[in-house]
mmCIF file of C-alpha atoms in Angstrom:
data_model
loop_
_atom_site.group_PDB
_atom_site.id
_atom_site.type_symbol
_atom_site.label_atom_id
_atom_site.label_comp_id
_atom_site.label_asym_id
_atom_site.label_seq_id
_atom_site.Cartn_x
_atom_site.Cartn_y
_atom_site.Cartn_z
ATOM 1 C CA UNK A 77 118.320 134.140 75.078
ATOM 2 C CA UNK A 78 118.543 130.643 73.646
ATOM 3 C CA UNK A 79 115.840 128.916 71.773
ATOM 4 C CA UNK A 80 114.450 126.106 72.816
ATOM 5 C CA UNK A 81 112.858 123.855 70.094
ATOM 6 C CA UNK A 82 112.325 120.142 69.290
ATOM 7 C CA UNK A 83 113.806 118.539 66.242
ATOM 8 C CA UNK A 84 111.446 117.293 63.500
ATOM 9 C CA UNK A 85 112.083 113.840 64.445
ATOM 10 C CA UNK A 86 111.383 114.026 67.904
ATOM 11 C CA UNK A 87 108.315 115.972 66.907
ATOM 12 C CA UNK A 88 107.558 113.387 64.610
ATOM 13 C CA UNK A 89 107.748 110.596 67.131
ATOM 14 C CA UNK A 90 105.453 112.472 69.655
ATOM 15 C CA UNK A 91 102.667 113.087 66.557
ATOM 16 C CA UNK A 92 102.838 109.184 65.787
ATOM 17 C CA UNK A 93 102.825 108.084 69.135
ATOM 18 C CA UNK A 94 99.624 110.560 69.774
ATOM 19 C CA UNK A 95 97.882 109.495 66.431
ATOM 20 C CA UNK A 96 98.470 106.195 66.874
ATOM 21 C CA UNK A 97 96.946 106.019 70.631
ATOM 22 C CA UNK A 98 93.511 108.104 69.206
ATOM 23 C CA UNK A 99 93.139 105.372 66.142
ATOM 24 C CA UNK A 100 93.718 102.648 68.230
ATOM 25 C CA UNK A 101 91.932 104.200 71.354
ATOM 26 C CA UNK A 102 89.178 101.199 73.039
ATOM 27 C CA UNK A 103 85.850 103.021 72.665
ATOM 28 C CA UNK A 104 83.368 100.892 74.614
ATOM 29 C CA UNK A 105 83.838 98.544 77.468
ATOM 30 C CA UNK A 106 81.556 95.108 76.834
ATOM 31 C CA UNK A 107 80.805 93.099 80.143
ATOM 32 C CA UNK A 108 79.305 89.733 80.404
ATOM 33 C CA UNK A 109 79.198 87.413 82.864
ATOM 34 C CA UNK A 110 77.501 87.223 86.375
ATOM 35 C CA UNK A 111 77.592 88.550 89.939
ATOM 36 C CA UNK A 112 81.249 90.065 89.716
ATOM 37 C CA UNK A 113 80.979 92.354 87.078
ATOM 38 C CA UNK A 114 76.811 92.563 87.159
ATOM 39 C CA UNK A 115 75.924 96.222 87.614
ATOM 40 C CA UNK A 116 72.358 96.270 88.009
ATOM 41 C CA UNK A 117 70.701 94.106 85.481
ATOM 42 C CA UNK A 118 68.991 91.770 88.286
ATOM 43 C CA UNK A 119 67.116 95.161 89.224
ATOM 44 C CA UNK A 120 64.884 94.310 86.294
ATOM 45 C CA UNK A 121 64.331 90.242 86.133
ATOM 46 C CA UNK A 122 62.009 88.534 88.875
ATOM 47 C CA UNK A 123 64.660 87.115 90.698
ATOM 48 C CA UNK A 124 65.742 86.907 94.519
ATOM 49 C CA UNK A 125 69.125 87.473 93.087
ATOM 50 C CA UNK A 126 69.626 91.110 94.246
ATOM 51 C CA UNK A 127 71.444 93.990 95.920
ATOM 52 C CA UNK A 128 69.535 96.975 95.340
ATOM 53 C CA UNK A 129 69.277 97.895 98.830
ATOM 54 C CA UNK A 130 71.817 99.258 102.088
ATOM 55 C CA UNK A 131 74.208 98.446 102.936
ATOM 56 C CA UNK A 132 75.361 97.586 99.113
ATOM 57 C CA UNK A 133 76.510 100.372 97.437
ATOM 58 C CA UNK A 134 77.137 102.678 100.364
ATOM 59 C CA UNK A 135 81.009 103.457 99.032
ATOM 60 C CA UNK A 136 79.177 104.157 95.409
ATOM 61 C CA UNK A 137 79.145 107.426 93.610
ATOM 62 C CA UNK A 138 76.345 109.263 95.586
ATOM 63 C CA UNK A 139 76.446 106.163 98.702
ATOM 64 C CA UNK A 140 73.680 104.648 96.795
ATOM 65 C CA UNK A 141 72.736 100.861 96.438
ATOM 66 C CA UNK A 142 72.553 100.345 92.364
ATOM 67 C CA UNK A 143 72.405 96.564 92.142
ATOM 68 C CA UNK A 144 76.039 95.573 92.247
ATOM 69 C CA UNK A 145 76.985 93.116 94.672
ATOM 70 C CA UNK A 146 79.771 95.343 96.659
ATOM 71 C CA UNK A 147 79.804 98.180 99.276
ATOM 72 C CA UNK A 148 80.838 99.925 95.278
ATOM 73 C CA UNK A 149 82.318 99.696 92.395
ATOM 74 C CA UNK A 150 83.511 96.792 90.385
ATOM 75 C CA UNK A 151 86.400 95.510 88.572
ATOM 76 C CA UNK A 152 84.741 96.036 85.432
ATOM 77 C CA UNK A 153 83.645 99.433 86.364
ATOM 78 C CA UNK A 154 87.654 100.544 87.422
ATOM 79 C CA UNK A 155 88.925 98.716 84.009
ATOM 80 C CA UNK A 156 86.536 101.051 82.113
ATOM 81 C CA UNK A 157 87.824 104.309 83.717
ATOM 82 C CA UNK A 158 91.257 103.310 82.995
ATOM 83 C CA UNK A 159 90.448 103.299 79.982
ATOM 84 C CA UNK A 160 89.458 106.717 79.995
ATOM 85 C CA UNK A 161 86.111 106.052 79.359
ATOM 86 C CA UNK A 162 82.873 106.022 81.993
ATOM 87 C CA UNK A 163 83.859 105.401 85.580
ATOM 88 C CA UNK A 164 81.160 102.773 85.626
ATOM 89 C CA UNK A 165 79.802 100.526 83.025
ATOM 90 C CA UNK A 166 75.812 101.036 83.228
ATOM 91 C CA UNK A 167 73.496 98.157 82.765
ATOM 92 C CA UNK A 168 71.763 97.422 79.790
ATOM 93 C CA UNK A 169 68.467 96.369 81.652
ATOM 94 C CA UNK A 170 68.328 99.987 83.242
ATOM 95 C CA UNK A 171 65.330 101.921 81.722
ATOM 96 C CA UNK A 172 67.397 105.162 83.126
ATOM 97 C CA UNK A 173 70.360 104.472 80.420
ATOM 98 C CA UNK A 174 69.659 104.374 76.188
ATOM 99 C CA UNK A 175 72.016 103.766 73.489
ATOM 100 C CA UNK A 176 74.177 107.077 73.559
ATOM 101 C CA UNK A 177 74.857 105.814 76.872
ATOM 102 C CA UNK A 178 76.041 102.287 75.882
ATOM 103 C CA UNK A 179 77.930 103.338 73.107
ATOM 104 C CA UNK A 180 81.059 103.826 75.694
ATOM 105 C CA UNK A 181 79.708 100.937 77.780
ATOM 106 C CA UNK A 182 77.274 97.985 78.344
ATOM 107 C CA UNK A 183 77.017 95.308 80.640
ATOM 108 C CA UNK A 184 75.250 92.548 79.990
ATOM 109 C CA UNK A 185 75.608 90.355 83.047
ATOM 110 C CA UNK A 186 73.652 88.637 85.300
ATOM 111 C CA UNK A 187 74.382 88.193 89.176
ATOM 112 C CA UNK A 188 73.788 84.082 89.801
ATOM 113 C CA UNK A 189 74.189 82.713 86.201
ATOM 114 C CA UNK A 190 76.429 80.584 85.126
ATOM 115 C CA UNK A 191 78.031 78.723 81.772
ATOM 116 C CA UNK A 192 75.514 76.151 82.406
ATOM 117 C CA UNK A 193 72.084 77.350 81.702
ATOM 118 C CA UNK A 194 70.818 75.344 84.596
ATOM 119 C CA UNK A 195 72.698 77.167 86.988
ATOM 120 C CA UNK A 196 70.740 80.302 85.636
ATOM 121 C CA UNK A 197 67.574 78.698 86.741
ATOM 122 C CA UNK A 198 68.685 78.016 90.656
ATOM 123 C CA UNK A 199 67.696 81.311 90.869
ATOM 124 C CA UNK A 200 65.609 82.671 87.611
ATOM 125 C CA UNK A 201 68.223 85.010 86.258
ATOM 126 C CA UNK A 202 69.552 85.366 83.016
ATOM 127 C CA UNK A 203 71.701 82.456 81.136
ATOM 128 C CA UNK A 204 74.735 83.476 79.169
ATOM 129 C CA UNK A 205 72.347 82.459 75.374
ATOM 130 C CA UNK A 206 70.143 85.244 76.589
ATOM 131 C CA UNK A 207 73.184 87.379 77.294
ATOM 132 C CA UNK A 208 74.111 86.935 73.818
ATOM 133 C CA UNK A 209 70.364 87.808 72.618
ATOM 134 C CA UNK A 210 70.705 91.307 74.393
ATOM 135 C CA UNK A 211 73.816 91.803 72.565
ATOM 136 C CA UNK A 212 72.790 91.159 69.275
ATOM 137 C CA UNK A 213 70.088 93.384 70.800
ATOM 138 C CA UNK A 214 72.016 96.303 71.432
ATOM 139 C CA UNK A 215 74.391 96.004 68.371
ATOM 140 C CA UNK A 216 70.990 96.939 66.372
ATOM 141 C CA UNK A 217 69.856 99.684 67.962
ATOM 142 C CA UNK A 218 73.353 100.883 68.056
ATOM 143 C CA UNK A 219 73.560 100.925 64.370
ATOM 144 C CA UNK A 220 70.301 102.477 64.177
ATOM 145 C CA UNK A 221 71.695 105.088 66.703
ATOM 146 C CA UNK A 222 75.656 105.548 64.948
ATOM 147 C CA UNK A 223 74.975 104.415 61.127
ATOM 148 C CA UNK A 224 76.184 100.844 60.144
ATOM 149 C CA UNK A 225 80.484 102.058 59.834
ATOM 150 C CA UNK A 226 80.638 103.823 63.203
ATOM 151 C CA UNK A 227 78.411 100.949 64.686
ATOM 152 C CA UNK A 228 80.985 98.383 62.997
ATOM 153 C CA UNK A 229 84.332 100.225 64.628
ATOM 154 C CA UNK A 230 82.845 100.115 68.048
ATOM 155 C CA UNK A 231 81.634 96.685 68.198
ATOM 156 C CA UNK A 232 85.745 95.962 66.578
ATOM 157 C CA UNK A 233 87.422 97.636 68.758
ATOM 158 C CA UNK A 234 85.532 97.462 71.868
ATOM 159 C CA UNK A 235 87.199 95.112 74.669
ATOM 160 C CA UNK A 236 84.626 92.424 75.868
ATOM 161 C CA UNK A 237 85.150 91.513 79.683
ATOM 162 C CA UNK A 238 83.903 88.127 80.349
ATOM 163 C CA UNK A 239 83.737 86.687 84.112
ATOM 164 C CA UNK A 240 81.694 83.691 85.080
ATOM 165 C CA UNK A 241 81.745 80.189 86.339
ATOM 166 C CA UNK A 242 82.114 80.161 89.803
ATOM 167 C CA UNK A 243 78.109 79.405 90.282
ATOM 168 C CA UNK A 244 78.444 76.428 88.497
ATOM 169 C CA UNK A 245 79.978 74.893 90.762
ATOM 170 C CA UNK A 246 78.983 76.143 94.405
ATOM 171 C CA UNK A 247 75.322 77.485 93.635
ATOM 172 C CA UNK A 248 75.013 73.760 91.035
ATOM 173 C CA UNK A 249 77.052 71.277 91.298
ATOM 174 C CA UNK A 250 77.812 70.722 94.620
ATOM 175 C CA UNK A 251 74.359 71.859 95.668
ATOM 176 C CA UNK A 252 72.129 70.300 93.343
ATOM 177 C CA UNK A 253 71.986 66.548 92.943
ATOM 178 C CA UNK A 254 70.907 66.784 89.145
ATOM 179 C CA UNK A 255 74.499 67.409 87.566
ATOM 180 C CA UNK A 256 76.497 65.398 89.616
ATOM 181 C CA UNK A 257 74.071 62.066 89.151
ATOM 182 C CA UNK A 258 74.940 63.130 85.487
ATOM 183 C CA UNK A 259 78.631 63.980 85.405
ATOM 184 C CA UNK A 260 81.738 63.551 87.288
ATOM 185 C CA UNK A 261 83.662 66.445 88.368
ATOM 186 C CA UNK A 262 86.006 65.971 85.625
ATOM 187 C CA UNK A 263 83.057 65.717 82.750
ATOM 188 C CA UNK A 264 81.137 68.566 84.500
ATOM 189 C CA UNK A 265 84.413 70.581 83.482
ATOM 190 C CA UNK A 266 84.395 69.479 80.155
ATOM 191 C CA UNK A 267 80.687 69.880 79.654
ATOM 192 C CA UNK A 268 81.591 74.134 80.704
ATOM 193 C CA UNK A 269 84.199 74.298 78.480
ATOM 194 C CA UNK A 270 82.362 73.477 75.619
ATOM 195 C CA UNK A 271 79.435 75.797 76.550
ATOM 196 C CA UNK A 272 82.597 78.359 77.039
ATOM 197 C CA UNK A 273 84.085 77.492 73.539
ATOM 198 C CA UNK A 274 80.574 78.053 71.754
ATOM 199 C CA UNK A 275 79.696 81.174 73.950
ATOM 200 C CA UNK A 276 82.878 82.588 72.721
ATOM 201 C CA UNK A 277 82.784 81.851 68.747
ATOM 202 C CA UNK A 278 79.274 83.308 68.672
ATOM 203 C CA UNK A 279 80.904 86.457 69.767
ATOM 204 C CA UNK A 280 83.704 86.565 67.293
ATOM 205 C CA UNK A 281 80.903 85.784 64.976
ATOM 206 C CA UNK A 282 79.272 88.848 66.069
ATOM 207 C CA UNK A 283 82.167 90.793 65.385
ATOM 208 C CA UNK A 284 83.825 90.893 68.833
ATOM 209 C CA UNK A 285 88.356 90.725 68.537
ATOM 210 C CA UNK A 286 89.701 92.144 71.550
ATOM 211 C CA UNK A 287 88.842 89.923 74.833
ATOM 212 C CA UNK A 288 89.449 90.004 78.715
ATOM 213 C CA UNK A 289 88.885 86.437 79.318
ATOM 214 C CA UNK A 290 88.518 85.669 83.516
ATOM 215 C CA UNK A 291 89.354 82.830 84.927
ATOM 216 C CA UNK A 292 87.750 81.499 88.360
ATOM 217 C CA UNK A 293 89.249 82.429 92.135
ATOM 218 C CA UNK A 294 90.134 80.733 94.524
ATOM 219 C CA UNK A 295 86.617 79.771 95.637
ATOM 220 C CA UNK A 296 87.400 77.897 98.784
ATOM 221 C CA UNK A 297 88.673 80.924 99.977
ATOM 222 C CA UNK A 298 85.272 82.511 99.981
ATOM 223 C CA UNK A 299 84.255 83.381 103.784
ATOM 224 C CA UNK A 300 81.127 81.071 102.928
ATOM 225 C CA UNK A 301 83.087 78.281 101.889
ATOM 226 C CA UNK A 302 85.065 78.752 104.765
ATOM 227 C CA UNK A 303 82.431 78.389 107.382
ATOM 228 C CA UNK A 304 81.259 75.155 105.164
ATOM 229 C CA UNK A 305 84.990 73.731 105.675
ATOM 230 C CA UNK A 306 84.113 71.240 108.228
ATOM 231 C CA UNK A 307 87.455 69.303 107.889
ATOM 232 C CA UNK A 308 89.198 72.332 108.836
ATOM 233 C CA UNK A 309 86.591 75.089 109.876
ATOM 234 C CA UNK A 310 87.187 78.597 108.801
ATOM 235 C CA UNK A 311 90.207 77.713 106.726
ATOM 236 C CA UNK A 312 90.138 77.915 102.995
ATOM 237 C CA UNK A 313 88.675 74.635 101.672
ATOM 238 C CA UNK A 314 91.333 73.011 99.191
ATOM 239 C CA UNK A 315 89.282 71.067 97.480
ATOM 240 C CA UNK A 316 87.677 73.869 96.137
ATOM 241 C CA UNK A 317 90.584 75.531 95.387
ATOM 242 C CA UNK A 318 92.401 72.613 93.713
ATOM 243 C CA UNK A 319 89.287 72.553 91.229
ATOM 244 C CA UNK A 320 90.040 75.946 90.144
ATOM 245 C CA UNK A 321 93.172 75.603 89.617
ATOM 246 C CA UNK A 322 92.217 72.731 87.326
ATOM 247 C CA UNK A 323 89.284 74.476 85.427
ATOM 248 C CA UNK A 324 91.525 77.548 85.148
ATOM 249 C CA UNK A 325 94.239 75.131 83.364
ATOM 250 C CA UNK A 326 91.318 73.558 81.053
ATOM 251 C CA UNK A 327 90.339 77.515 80.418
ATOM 252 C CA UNK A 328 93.752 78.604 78.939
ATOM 253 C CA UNK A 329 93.774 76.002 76.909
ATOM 254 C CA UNK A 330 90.692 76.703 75.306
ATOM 255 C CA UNK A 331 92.015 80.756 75.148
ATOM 256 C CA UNK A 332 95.443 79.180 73.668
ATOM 257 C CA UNK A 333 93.430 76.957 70.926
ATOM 258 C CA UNK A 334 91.073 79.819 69.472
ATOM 259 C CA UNK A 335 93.716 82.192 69.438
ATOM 260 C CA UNK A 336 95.057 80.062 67.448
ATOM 261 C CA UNK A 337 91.888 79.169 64.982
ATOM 262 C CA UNK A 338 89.919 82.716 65.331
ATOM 263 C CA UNK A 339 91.462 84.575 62.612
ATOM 264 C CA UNK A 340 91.979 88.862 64.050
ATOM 265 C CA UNK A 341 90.775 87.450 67.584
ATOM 266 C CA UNK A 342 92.480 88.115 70.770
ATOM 267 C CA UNK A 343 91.729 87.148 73.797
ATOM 268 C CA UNK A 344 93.777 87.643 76.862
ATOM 269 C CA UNK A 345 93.133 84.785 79.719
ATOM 270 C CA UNK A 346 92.832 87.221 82.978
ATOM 271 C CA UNK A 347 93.246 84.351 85.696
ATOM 272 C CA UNK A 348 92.322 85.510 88.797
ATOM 273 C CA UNK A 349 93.860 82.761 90.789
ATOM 274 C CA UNK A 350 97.379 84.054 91.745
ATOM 275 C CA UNK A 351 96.383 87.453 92.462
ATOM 276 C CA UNK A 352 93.219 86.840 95.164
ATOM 277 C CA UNK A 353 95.399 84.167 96.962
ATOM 278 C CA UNK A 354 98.108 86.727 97.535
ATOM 279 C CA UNK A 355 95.418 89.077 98.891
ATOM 280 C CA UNK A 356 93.692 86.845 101.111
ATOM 281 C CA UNK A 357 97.113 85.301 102.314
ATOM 282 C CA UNK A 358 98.806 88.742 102.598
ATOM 283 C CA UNK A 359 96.153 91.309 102.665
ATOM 284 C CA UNK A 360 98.205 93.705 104.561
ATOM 285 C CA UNK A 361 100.781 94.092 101.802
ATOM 286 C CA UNK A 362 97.638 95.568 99.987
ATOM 287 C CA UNK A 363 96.994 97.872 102.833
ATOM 288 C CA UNK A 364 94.083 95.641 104.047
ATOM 289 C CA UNK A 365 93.438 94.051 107.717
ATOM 290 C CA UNK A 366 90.825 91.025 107.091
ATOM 291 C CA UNK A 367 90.318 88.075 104.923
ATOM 292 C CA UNK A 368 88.836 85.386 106.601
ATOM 293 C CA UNK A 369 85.121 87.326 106.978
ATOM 294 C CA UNK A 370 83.789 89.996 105.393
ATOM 295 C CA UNK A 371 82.664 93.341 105.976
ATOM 296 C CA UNK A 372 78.471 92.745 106.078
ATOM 297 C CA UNK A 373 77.239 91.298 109.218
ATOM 298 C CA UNK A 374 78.719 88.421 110.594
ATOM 299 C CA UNK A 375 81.235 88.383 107.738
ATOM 300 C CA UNK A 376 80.451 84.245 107.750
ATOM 301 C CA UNK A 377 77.613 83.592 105.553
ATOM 302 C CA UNK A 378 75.153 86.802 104.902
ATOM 303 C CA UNK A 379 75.179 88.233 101.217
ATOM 304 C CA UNK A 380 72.157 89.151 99.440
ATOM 305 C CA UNK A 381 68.968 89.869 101.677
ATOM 306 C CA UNK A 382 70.943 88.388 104.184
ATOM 307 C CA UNK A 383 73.282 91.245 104.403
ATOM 308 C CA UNK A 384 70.331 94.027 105.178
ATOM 309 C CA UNK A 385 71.194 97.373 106.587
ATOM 310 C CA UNK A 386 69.605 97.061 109.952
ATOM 311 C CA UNK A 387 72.696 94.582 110.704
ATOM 312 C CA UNK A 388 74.649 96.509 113.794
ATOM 313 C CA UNK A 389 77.377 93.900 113.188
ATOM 314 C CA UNK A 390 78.242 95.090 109.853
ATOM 315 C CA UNK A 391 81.951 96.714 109.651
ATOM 316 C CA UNK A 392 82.592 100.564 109.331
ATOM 317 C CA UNK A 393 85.154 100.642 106.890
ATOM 318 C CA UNK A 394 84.999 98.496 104.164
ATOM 319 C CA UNK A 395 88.528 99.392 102.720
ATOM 320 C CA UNK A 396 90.006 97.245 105.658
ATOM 321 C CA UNK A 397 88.654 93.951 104.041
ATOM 322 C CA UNK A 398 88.906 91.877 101.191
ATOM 323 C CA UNK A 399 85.723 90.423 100.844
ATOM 324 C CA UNK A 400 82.212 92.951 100.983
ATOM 325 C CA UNK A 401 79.697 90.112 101.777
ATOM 326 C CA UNK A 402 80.406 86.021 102.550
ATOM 327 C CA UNK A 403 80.770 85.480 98.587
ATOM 328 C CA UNK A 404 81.933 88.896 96.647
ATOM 329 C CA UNK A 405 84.940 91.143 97.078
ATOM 330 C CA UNK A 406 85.013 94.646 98.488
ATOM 331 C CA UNK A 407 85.564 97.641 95.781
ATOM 332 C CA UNK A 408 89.181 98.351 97.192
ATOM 333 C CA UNK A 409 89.635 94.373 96.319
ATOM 334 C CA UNK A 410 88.030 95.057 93.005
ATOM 335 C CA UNK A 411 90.004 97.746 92.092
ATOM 336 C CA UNK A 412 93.445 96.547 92.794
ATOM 337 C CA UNK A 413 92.401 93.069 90.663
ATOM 338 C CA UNK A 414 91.698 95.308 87.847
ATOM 339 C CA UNK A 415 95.169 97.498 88.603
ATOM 340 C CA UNK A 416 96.387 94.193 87.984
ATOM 341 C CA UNK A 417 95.316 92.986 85.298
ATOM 342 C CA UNK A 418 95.257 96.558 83.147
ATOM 343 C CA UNK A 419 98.750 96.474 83.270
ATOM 344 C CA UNK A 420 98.895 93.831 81.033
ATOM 345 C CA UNK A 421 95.553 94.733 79.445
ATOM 346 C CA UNK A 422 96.731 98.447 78.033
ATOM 347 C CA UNK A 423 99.660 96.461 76.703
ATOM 348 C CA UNK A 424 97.533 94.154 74.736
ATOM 349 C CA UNK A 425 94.631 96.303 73.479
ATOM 350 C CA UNK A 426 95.069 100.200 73.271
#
């Protein structure tokens, strides 16, 4: 009977290729940002701000409504289980989670905020400084919970997720006379970039080097901004759109510049664009049905207390649509932006 064996350098190529994917293994997923990738932290802040009631989370783990704004999981949440780690990524306001449970995953978001710390006060949640402050936060109890080396690795190697922006512009700008009597649309960018550009120094200073960077969506594709569209109702509003396209240009050039100056630092820009306009133009080549509305209510303008559970007009399947309430995507949405964008992520950072 023959013998079957490998040769000692094919064995040798399977033992690198397995050592080298445990040293370089990502051991904690690190989420700022707001509503998209919040999961939970609102819970805990006086703010109206929230979706810790039905019909949110009725596709989550146990049908149960935990905060994030989605009939389930989120993008962050799916990027973290890819990576072999938690299926979700728990929030670090939760009283239920301590540090042994953050040491694989934080989030640090806030649904409603913005770059702008004024946009954080539309509705009383958190800004992104005080995002920061609960990092620096959590990096010393985690050093009090690991010892100051192990501490150091995770906070290294960790991949930060970072989405926000969107809210300054439709929950501030163009809702709020204050910036725009200040700033044209064009400075207003400019202003957010450089809140951006110091947000994300502070957390190379604090040790972060691996970075999912988001850009914005297309906004005017939102089913609220669609009902708003009163120069062509219920179509996406291309103003809107335009302007993200614009801020997402100004946004990889700040990721191209401090890739460039941040010594060890790399930070991938996930734009969002490209991706959500093929799924809301071509949803059925995602195995989805509707774009235009969403699943809660009316599909047209509820999200937040507006999308309550005694609504009989609220859809039965949510995996038929791309957007959960009039302003936030649907988990199957969620999950096949992050399907998207870990193909280039596990690439980038192992």
């Amino acid at each position: 009977m023959a013998e079957h064996y490998l040769s000692p350098s094919i064995l040798c190529i399977m033992l690198t290729a397995l050592v080298s994917l445990a040293g370089a293994k990502v051991p904690a997923i690190i989420v700022f940002g707001d509503s998209s990738v919040d999961s939970g932290n609102n819970n805990f802040i006086q703010t109206m701000a929230r979706a810790n009631f039905e019909p949110y989370g009725r596709d989550f783990p146990g049908g149960r409504p935990t905060g994030r704004f989605c009939n389930g999981r989120l993008s962050s949440d799916f990027t973290s289980e890819a990576y072999g780690l938690k299926p979700t990524v728990p929030a670090y306001l939760d009283p239920s989670y301590n540090i042994s449970d953050f040491a694989t995953g934080v989030c640090f978001a806030s649904a409603g905020t913005g770059y702008d710390n004024s946009t954080a006060g539309v509705l009383g949640v958190i800004p992104l400084w005080k995002e920061v402050e609960y990092y620096k936060e959590y990096q010393h109890k985690l050093t009090a919970y690991l010892g100051r080396r192990k501490a150091a690795n995770i906070i290294r190697e960790s991949l930060y997720l970072v989405s926000i922006g969107t809210n300054d512009f439709l929950e501030n700008y163009y809702t709020l006379p204050d910036r725009r009597s200040q700033f044209s649309i064009s400075q207003y960018q400019d202003f957010l970039i450089g809140i951006a550009e110091v947000f994300l120094k502070d957390l190379y200073k604090l040790g972060a080097r691996k970075m999912s960077f988001t850009g914005i969506s297309p906004m005017g594709c939102l089913p609220l901004e669609r009902v708003a569209n009163l120069d062509d109702p219920f179509s996406c509003a291309t103003n809107y759109n335009d302007l993200a396209v614009d801020f997402n240009g100004r946004l990889r050039r700040l990721v191209r510049k401090l890739n460039q100056e941040l010594s060890g630092m790399k930070i991938y820009f996930a734009n969002p664009y490209d991706i959500i306009w093929d799924i809301v133009t071509k949803p059925s080549r995602y195995g989805l049905e509707v774009s235009s509305s969403a699943c809660c209510g009316t599909g047209l303008f509820e999200m937040g207390f507006l999308c309550g559970q005694d609504n009989p007009l609220t859809c039965s399947d949510a995996n038929k649509f791309v957007f959960w309430d009039a302003f936030h995507p649907t988990e199957r949405t969620n999950q096949i932006v992050s399907d998207y964008f870990f193909k280039h992520l596990k690439n980038l950072f192992h």
